[in-house]
Tab-separated table of C-alpha atoms in Angstrom:
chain	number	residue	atom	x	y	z
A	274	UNK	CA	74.797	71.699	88.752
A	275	UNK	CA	74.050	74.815	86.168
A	276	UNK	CA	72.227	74.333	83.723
A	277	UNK	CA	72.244	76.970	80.876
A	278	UNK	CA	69.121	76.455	78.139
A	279	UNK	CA	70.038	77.760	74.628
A	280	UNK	CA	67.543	78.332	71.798
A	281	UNK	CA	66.729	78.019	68.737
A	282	UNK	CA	68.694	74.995	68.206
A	283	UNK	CA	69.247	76.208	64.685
A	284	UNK	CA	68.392	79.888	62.922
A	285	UNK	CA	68.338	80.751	59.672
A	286	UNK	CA	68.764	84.579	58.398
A	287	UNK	CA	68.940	86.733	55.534
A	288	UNK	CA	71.422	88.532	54.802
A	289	UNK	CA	70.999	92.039	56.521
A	290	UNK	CA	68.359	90.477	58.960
A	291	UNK	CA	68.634	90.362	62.731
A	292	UNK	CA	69.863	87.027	64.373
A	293	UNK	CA	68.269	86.503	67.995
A	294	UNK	CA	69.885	83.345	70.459
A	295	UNK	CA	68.504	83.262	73.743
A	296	UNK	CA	69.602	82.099	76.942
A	297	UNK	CA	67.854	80.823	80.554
A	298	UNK	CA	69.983	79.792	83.579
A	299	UNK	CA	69.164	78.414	86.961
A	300	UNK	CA	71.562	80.165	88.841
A	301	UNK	CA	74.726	81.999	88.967
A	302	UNK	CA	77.573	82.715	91.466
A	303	UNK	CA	78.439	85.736	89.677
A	304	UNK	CA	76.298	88.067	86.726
A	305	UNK	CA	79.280	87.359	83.833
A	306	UNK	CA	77.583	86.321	80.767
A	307	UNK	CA	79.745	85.972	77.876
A	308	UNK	CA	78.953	84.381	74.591
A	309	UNK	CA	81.552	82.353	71.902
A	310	UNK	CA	81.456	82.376	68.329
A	311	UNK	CA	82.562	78.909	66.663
A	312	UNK	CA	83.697	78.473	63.518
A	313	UNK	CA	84.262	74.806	61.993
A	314	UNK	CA	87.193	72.833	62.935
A	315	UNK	CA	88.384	76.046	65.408
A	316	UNK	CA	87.977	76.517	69.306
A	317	UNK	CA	85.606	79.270	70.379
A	318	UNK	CA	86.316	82.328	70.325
A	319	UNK	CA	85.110	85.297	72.979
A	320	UNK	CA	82.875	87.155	71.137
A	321	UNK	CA	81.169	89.682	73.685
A	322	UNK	CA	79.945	89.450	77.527
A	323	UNK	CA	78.047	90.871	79.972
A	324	UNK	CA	79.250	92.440	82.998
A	325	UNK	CA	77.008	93.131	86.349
A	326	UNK	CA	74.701	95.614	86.953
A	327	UNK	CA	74.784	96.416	83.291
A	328	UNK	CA	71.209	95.928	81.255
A	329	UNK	CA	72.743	95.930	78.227
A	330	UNK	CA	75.667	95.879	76.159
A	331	UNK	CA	76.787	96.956	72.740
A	332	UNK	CA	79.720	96.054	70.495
A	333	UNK	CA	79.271	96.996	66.743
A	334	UNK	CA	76.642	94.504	65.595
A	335	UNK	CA	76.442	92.617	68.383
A	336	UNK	CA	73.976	92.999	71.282
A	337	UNK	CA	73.691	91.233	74.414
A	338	UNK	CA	70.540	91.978	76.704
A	339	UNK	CA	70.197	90.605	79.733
A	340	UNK	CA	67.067	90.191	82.273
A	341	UNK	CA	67.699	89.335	85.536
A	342	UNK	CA	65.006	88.722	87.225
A	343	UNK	CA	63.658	86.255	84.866
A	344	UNK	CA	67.544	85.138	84.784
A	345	UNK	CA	67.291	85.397	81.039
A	346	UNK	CA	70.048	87.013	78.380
A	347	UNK	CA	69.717	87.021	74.633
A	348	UNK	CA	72.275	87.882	72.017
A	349	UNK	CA	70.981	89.676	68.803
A	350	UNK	CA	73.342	89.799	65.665
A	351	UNK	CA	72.026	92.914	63.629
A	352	UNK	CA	72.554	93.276	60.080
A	353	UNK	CA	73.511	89.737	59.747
A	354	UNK	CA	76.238	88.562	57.024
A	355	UNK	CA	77.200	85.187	55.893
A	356	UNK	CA	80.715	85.388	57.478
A	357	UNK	CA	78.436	85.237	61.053
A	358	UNK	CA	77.390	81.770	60.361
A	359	UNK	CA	79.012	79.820	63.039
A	360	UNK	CA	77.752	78.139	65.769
A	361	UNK	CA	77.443	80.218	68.903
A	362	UNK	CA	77.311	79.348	72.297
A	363	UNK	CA	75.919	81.096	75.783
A	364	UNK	CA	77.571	80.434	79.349
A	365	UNK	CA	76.977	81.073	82.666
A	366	UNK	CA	79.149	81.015	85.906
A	367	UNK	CA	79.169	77.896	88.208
A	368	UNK	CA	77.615	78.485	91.848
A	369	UNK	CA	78.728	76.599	94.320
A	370	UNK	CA	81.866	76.678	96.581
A	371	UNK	CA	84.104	73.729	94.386
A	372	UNK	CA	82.783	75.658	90.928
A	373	UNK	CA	85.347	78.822	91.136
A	374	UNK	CA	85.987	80.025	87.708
A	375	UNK	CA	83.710	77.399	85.622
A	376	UNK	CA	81.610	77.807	83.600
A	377	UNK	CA	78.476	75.884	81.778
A	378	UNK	CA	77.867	75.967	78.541
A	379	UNK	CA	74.561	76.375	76.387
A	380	UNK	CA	73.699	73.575	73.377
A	381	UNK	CA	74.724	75.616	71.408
A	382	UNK	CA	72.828	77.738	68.113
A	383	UNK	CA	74.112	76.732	64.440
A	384	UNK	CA	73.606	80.501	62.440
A	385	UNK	CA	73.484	80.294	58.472
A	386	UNK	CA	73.208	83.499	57.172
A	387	UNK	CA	71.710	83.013	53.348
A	388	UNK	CA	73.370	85.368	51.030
B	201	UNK	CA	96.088	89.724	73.944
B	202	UNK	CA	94.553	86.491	75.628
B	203	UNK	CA	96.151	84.117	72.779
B	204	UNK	CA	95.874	80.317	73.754
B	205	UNK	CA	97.513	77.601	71.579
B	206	UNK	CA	97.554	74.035	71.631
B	207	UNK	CA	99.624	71.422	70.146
B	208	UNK	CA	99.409	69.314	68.122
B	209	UNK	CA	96.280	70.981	65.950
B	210	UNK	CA	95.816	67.281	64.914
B	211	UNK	CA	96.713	63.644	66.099
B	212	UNK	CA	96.329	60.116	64.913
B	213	UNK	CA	97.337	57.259	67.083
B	214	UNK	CA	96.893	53.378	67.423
B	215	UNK	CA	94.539	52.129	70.020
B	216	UNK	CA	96.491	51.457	73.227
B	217	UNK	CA	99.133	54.489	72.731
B	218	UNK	CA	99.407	57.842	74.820
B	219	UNK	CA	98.821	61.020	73.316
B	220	UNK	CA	99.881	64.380	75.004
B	221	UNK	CA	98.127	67.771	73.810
B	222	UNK	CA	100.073	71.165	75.037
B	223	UNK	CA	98.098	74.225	76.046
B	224	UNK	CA	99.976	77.548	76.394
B	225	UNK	CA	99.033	80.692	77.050
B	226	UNK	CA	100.947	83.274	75.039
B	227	UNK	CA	100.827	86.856	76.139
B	228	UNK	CA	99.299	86.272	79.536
B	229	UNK	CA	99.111	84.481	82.844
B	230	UNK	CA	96.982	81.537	83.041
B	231	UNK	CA	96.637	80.720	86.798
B	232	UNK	CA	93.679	78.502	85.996
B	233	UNK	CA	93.278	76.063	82.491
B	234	UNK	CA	90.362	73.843	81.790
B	235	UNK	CA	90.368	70.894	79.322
B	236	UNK	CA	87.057	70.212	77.459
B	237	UNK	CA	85.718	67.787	75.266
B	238	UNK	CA	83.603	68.517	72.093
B	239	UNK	CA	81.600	65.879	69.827
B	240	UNK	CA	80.382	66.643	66.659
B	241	UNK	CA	77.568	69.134	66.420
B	242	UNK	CA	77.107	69.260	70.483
B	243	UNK	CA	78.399	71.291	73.310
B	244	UNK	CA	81.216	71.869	75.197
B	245	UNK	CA	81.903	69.317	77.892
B	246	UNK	CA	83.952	70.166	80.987
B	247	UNK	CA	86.766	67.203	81.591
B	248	UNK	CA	88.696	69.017	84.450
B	249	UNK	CA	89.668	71.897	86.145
B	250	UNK	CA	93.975	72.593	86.809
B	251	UNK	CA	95.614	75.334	88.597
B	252	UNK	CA	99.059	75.979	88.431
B	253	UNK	CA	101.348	73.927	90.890
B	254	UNK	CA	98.451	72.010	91.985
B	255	UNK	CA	96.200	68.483	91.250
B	256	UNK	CA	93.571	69.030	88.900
B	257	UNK	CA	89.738	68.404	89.397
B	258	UNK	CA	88.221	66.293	87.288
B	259	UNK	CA	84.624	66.332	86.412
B	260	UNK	CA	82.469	63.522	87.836
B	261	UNK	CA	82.654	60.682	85.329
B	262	UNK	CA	85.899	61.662	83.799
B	263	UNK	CA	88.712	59.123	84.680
B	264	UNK	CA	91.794	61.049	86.117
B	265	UNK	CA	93.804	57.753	85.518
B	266	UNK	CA	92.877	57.851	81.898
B	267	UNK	CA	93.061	61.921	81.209
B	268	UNK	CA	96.030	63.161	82.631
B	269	UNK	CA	96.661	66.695	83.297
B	270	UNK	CA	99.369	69.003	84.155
B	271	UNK	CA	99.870	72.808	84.550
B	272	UNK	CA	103.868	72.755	85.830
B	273	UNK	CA	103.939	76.650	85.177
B	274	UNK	CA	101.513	79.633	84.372
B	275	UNK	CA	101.818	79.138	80.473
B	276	UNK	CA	101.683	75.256	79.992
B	277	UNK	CA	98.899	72.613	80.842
B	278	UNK	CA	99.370	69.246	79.435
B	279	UNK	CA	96.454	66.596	78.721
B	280	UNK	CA	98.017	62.931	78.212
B	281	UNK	CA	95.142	60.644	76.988
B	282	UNK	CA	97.088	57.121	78.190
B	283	UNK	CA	96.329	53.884	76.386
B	284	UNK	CA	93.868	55.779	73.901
B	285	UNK	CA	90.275	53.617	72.355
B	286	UNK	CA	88.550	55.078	69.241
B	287	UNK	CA	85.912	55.756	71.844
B	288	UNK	CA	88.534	58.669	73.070
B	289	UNK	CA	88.499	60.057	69.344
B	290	UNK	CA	86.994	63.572	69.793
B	291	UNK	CA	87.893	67.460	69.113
B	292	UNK	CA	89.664	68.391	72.830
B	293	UNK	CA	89.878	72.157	73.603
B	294	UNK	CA	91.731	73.977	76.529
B	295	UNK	CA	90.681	77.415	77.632
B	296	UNK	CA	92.987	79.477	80.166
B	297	UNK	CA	91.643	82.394	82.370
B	298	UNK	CA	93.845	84.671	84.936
B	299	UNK	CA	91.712	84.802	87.858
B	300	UNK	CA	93.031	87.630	89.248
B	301	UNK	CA	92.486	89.555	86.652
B	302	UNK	CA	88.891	88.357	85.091
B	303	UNK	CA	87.699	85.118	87.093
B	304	UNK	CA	85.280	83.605	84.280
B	305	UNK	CA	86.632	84.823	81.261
B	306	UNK	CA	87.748	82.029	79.574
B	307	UNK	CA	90.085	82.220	76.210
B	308	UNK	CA	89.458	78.795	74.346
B	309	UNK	CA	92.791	77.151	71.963
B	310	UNK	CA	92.507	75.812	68.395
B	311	UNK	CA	91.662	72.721	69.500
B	312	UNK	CA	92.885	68.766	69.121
B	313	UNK	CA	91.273	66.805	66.921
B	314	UNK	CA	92.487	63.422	68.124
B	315	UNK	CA	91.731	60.139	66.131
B	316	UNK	CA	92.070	57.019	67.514
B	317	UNK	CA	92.525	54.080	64.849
């Protein structure tokens, strides 16, 4: 089975500082790599993914960077504000032939962003 | 778009009774739903896998006799927890994906927090 290694456990930023959550996975049946923002109490909530043969992507202050070969992808949170801190979590795609559609989940990254 | 909702947001029952959480998918098609299992300050644990109109797969270790699911149409999964322990209390979250449209992009509910007393 998948298994998706998340770090740092737990970060702690400044406000206005970058936020970097990293993320290593064994292997993949497809290059999709999205990453949920969870709030308290709340289910997680699609917060911005990776598509094949794309490097990089970009959505306001959110990053995602992705190495394939060394079947890496990071998400960076620039100009961090306290309204990020959450708990976010990194996911790969299931290989395997009974897997379709699943996905595994990272441990997940508690963010407090200090005022 | 991709709004998910589940109900009830919160449920307390007596050990031994059934509880049944509703997932629905509001403004789209969800040929596949998957019911997960969250504890406190962990991760997100895959329970089982349903596709419309047919059995769902359960993870290994998860007792289909226990966890019940349904998905009877393309906006509605049920999870019945039958003859609930406290051991069963935990925050339960559904996520629904159209296949044919995005195959892993999951949209995640609220959430259930169910206690068992």
């Amino acid at each position: 089975q998948q298994q998706v290694k998340q770090s740092p456990q737990s970060l702690i930023v400044q406000k206005g500082g970058i936020s970097i959550i990293n993320c290593a996975y064994e292997n993949t049946a497809f290059d999709y790599f999205p990453w949920y923002q969870q709030f308290p109490g709340k289910g997680p909530a699609l917060l911005i993914a990776i598509r094949p043969d794309v490097s990089e992507k970009k959505e306001g202050r959110f990053t995602i960077s992705f190495n394939k070969s060394a079947k890496q992808f990071s998400l960076h949170i620039m100009d961090s504000q306290p309204g990020d801190s959450a708990t976010y979590f990194c996911a790969a795609p299931e290989a395997g032939g009974t897997s379709y559609g699943k996905l595994t989940f990272g441990q997940g990254t508690i963010l407090t962003v200090h005022p | 778009g991709a709004v998910v909702s589940q109900h009830p947001s919160r449920v307390i029952c007596k050990s031994g009774t059934s509880v049944k959480i509703e997932c629905r998918s509001l403004d789209f098609q969800a040929t596949t739903m998957f019911w997960y299992r969250q504890f406190p300050k962990q991760s997100l644990m895959l329970m089982a896998t349903s596709n419309e109109g047919s059995k769902a797969t359960y993870e290994q270790g998860v007792e289909k006799d226990k966890f019940l699911i349904n998905h009877a149409s393309l906006t509605l999964s049920t999870l019945t927890v039958t003859s609930a322990h406290p051991e069963d209390s935990s925050f339960y979250i559904c996520s629904a994906s159209d296949p044919g449209l995005a195959v892993y992009e999951q949209y995640f509910g609220p959430g259930t927090r169910l206690t068992v007393t």
